[in-house]
Amino acid sequence: MAFDGIPRKAFDFYKELEGENTREHWRARRADYDSAVRAPLQALLEELEGEFGPAKLFRPQRDTRFSKDKTPYKTSQGATVGGEGHAGYYLQLAADGLFAGAGFHPFASEEVGRFRAAADDGTSGPELQKIVDRLVGKGFSLVGEKVKTRPRGYSADHPRIGLLRYRSLGAEKRFPVTKATGKQALSAVRDAWRDLRPLVEWFTAHT
């Protein structure tokens, strides 16, 4: 399927869902989800697959088993793409636009340890800092879980203590509805992921 743009209806769908997150509302709007959200995103990701790898769209239902919030559906559509291990690209569509990002999301403490060792290293650490600084300069925001103080074993005056505090680390850029509607979404996501490629490659090489 060729990508023909993301319709405004996709963002309106999630705006309505935020106000009425019920199974009855979802069933009544299921056709809008399939045609305005799922199909366009699948087509966009297929356009990018040759460069970044195959994508996985998340299911729209929330896992409410261990949550106090029992609303049945996610108020955004997410996808992950490519990468090795726990590093890769991601995309999210919600009522306020698109998020395009990439990052490292470890599941084990050993992986966090490898990340911090590489960020501490005199060669790979400054390389990561340059990548991150360049992304911030291009309008990306850093995201991730981090400790409130310095991690154990590192001094408070370490030149990269800000990076060492992270347990998971990513960078993302938001595109408002005005820049995410239509065919321009494809180039917006492609350009963002190209900017993010050095970050993914660093994580793949060092974690």
Tab-separated table of C-alpha atoms in Angstrom:
chain	number	residue	atom	x	y	z
A	1	MET	CA	0.000	0.000	0.000
A	2	ALA	CA	1.423	3.394	-1.000
A	3	PHE	CA	1.456	6.083	1.667
A	4	ASP	CA	-1.185	8.688	0.861
A	5	GLY	CA	-0.832	10.841	3.955
A	6	ILE	CA	-2.217	10.917	7.491
A	7	PRO	CA	-5.739	12.392	7.500
A	8	ARG	CA	-6.885	14.965	10.044
A	9	LYS	CA	-9.450	12.370	11.113
A	10	ALA	CA	-6.648	10.364	12.757
A	11	PHE	CA	-5.961	13.117	15.280
A	12	ASP	CA	-9.664	13.834	15.750
A	13	PHE	CA	-10.185	10.130	16.509
A	14	TYR	CA	-7.867	10.322	19.519
A	15	LYS	CA	-9.247	13.659	20.670
A	16	GLU	CA	-12.702	12.055	20.824
A	17	LEU	CA	-11.311	8.941	22.509
A	18	GLU	CA	-9.724	11.047	25.264
A	19	GLY	CA	-13.208	12.321	26.097
A	20	GLU	CA	-15.024	8.997	25.793
A	21	ASN	CA	-12.728	6.048	26.330
A	22	THR	CA	-15.310	3.260	26.331
A	23	ARG	CA	-15.769	0.023	24.426
A	24	GLU	CA	-19.056	1.300	23.022
A	25	HIS	CA	-17.403	4.402	21.583
A	26	TRP	CA	-14.535	2.324	20.163
A	27	ARG	CA	-16.869	-0.106	18.437
A	28	ALA	CA	-18.804	2.780	16.908
A	29	ARG	CA	-15.561	4.375	15.621
A	30	ARG	CA	-13.607	1.199	14.758
A	31	ALA	CA	-13.836	1.877	11.019
A	32	ASP	CA	-12.270	5.327	11.572
A	33	TYR	CA	-9.396	3.747	13.496
A	34	ASP	CA	-8.739	1.214	10.741
A	35	SER	CA	-8.925	3.691	7.857
A	36	ALA	CA	-7.517	6.885	9.403
A	37	VAL	CA	-4.953	5.575	11.912
A	38	ARG	CA	-3.840	1.997	11.365
A	39	ALA	CA	-3.772	1.843	7.559
A	40	PRO	CA	-1.909	5.174	7.010
A	41	LEU	CA	0.679	4.367	9.679
A	42	GLN	CA	1.269	0.907	8.249
A	43	ALA	CA	1.755	2.452	4.807
A	44	LEU	CA	4.153	5.088	6.180
A	45	LEU	CA	6.204	2.460	7.999
A	46	GLU	CA	6.330	0.253	4.916
A	47	GLU	CA	7.788	3.210	2.982
A	48	LEU	CA	10.573	3.450	5.576
A	49	GLU	CA	11.180	-0.276	6.030
A	50	GLY	CA	13.908	-0.515	3.410
A	51	GLU	CA	16.005	2.084	5.217
A	52	PHE	CA	15.230	1.436	8.886
A	53	GLY	CA	13.857	-2.091	9.133
A	54	PRO	CA	10.465	-3.722	9.763
A	55	ALA	CA	8.008	-2.121	12.160
A	56	LYS	CA	5.683	-3.421	14.810
A	57	LEU	CA	2.444	-1.560	15.540
A	58	PHE	CA	1.292	-1.777	19.150
A	59	ARG	CA	-2.178	-3.106	19.897
A	60	PRO	CA	-4.711	-0.381	20.747
A	61	GLN	CA	-6.011	-2.074	23.903
A	62	ARG	CA	-4.507	-1.154	27.263
A	63	ASP	CA	-3.305	-3.779	29.746
A	64	THR	CA	-5.395	-2.837	32.764
A	65	ARG	CA	-4.562	-5.854	34.964
A	66	PHE	CA	-2.181	-3.966	37.259
A	67	SER	CA	-3.411	-0.405	36.726
A	68	LYS	CA	-5.880	1.713	38.668
A	69	ASP	CA	-6.838	3.303	35.349
A	70	LYS	CA	-9.309	0.873	33.804
A	71	THR	CA	-9.995	2.783	30.571
A	72	PRO	CA	-9.820	0.097	27.879
A	73	TYR	CA	-7.908	1.826	25.045
A	74	LYS	CA	-4.635	3.683	24.589
A	75	THR	CA	-5.056	7.324	23.589
A	76	SER	CA	-2.216	7.033	21.083
A	77	GLN	CA	-0.974	4.599	18.449
A	78	GLY	CA	2.649	3.586	18.802
A	79	ALA	CA	5.131	1.588	16.746
A	80	THR	CA	8.714	0.419	17.143
A	81	VAL	CA	11.168	-0.081	14.316
A	82	GLY	CA	14.426	-1.911	13.725
A	83	GLY	CA	17.441	-1.726	15.968
A	84	GLU	CA	19.247	-4.556	17.724
A	85	GLY	CA	18.831	-5.484	21.362
A	86	HIS	CA	16.903	-2.818	23.219
A	87	ALA	CA	17.835	0.106	20.947
A	88	GLY	CA	15.641	1.254	18.074
A	89	TYR	CA	13.306	3.823	16.589
A	90	TYR	CA	9.738	4.585	17.559
A	91	LEU	CA	6.749	6.555	16.369
A	92	GLN	CA	3.588	7.672	18.132
A	93	LEU	CA	0.408	9.321	16.865
A	94	ALA	CA	-1.912	11.075	19.340
A	95	ALA	CA	-4.464	13.887	19.402
A	96	ASP	CA	-1.758	16.592	19.427
A	97	GLY	CA	0.377	15.223	16.576
A	98	LEU	CA	3.261	12.825	15.980
A	99	PHE	CA	6.296	11.880	18.070
A	100	ALA	CA	9.323	10.454	16.253
A	101	GLY	CA	12.142	9.171	18.406
A	102	ALA	CA	14.787	6.583	19.161
A	103	GLY	CA	16.382	5.254	22.274
A	104	PHE	CA	17.712	2.535	24.531
A	105	HIS	CA	15.306	0.748	26.890
A	106	PRO	CA	17.108	-1.948	28.892
A	107	PHE	CA	15.399	-4.655	30.908
A	108	ALA	CA	18.339	-5.780	33.050
A	109	SER	CA	20.751	-4.001	35.380
A	110	GLU	CA	23.722	-5.451	33.448
A	111	GLU	CA	22.586	-3.555	30.360
A	112	VAL	CA	22.377	-0.318	32.337
A	113	GLY	CA	25.886	-1.076	33.566
A	114	ARG	CA	27.200	-1.490	30.023
A	115	PHE	CA	25.578	1.793	29.007
A	116	ARG	CA	27.149	3.673	31.911
A	117	ALA	CA	30.548	2.102	31.324
A	118	ALA	CA	30.457	3.264	27.704
A	119	ALA	CA	29.244	6.743	28.697
A	120	ASP	CA	32.093	6.920	31.224
A	121	ASP	CA	34.739	5.761	28.736
A	122	GLY	CA	37.145	8.406	27.479
A	123	THR	CA	36.402	7.653	23.818
A	124	SER	CA	32.813	6.395	23.522
A	125	GLY	CA	31.556	8.769	26.230
A	126	PRO	CA	32.500	12.029	24.473
A	127	GLU	CA	31.144	10.527	21.249
A	128	LEU	CA	27.744	10.008	22.894
A	129	GLN	CA	27.814	13.536	24.319
A	130	LYS	CA	28.423	14.992	20.861
A	131	ILE	CA	25.544	12.962	19.402
A	132	VAL	CA	23.176	14.078	22.149
A	133	ASP	CA	24.243	17.721	21.945
A	134	ARG	CA	23.724	17.696	18.182
A	135	LEU	CA	20.223	16.262	18.571
A	136	VAL	CA	19.250	18.822	21.197
A	137	GLY	CA	20.528	21.535	18.872
A	138	LYS	CA	18.198	20.211	16.170
A	139	GLY	CA	15.155	20.460	18.405
A	140	PHE	CA	15.026	16.976	19.937
A	141	SER	CA	14.177	16.450	23.601
A	142	LEU	CA	15.984	13.917	25.779
A	143	VAL	CA	13.700	11.439	27.526
A	144	GLY	CA	14.179	8.440	29.774
A	145	GLU	CA	14.271	7.129	33.322
A	146	LYS	CA	17.061	8.528	35.480
A	147	VAL	CA	18.180	8.590	39.083
A	148	LYS	CA	17.774	11.798	41.072
A	149	THR	CA	21.383	11.958	42.204
A	150	ARG	CA	24.675	10.587	40.888
A	151	PRO	CA	24.749	6.817	40.266
A	152	ARG	CA	26.884	4.753	42.615
A	153	GLY	CA	30.560	4.665	41.646
A	154	TYR	CA	30.622	7.969	39.750
A	155	SER	CA	31.665	11.363	41.093
A	156	ALA	CA	29.286	14.296	41.094
A	157	ASP	CA	31.748	16.335	39.001
A	158	HIS	CA	32.037	13.740	36.215
A	159	PRO	CA	31.962	15.612	32.871
A	160	ARG	CA	29.032	13.461	31.686
A	161	ILE	CA	27.197	13.027	34.978
A	162	GLY	CA	23.987	14.186	33.271
A	163	LEU	CA	24.131	11.215	30.880
A	164	LEU	CA	25.265	8.784	33.567
A	165	ARG	CA	22.144	9.487	35.600
A	166	TYR	CA	19.980	7.869	32.911
A	167	ARG	CA	18.856	4.258	33.232
A	168	SER	CA	17.157	4.465	29.831
A	169	LEU	CA	17.781	7.194	27.298
A	170	GLY	CA	16.087	8.415	24.163
A	171	ALA	CA	15.570	11.505	22.042
A	172	GLU	CA	12.340	12.526	20.371
A	173	LYS	CA	10.836	15.310	18.323
A	174	ARG	CA	7.193	16.362	18.297
A	175	PHE	CA	5.378	17.341	15.119
A	176	PRO	CA	2.101	19.203	15.737
A	177	VAL	CA	-1.014	18.304	13.772
A	178	THR	CA	-0.307	21.072	11.242
A	179	LYS	CA	3.037	19.410	10.333
A	180	ALA	CA	1.869	15.804	10.716
A	181	THR	CA	-1.237	15.835	8.528
A	182	GLY	CA	-0.973	14.659	4.930
A	183	LYS	CA	2.025	13.355	3.011
A	184	GLN	CA	4.493	15.640	4.790
A	185	ALA	CA	4.435	13.204	7.723
A	186	LEU	CA	6.616	10.775	5.757
A	187	SER	CA	9.487	13.206	5.232
A	188	ALA	CA	9.163	14.501	8.811
A	189	VAL	CA	9.582	11.018	10.288
A	190	ARG	CA	12.271	9.984	7.799
A	191	ASP	CA	14.357	13.096	8.503
A	192	ALA	CA	13.970	12.665	12.267
A	193	TRP	CA	15.056	9.039	12.170
A	194	ARG	CA	18.025	9.894	9.965
A	195	ASP	CA	19.089	12.448	12.564
A	196	LEU	CA	18.646	9.784	15.243
A	197	ARG	CA	20.587	7.056	13.439
A	198	PRO	CA	23.956	7.889	15.111
A	199	LEU	CA	22.293	7.518	18.523
A	200	VAL	CA	20.855	4.097	17.641
A	201	GLU	CA	24.199	3.008	16.187
A	202	TRP	CA	26.015	4.111	19.356
A	203	PHE	CA	23.638	2.102	21.553
A	204	THR	CA	23.922	-0.924	19.281
A	205	ALA	CA	27.715	-0.794	19.379
A	206	HIS	CA	28.130	-0.196	23.108
A	207	THR	CA	25.235	-1.849	24.930
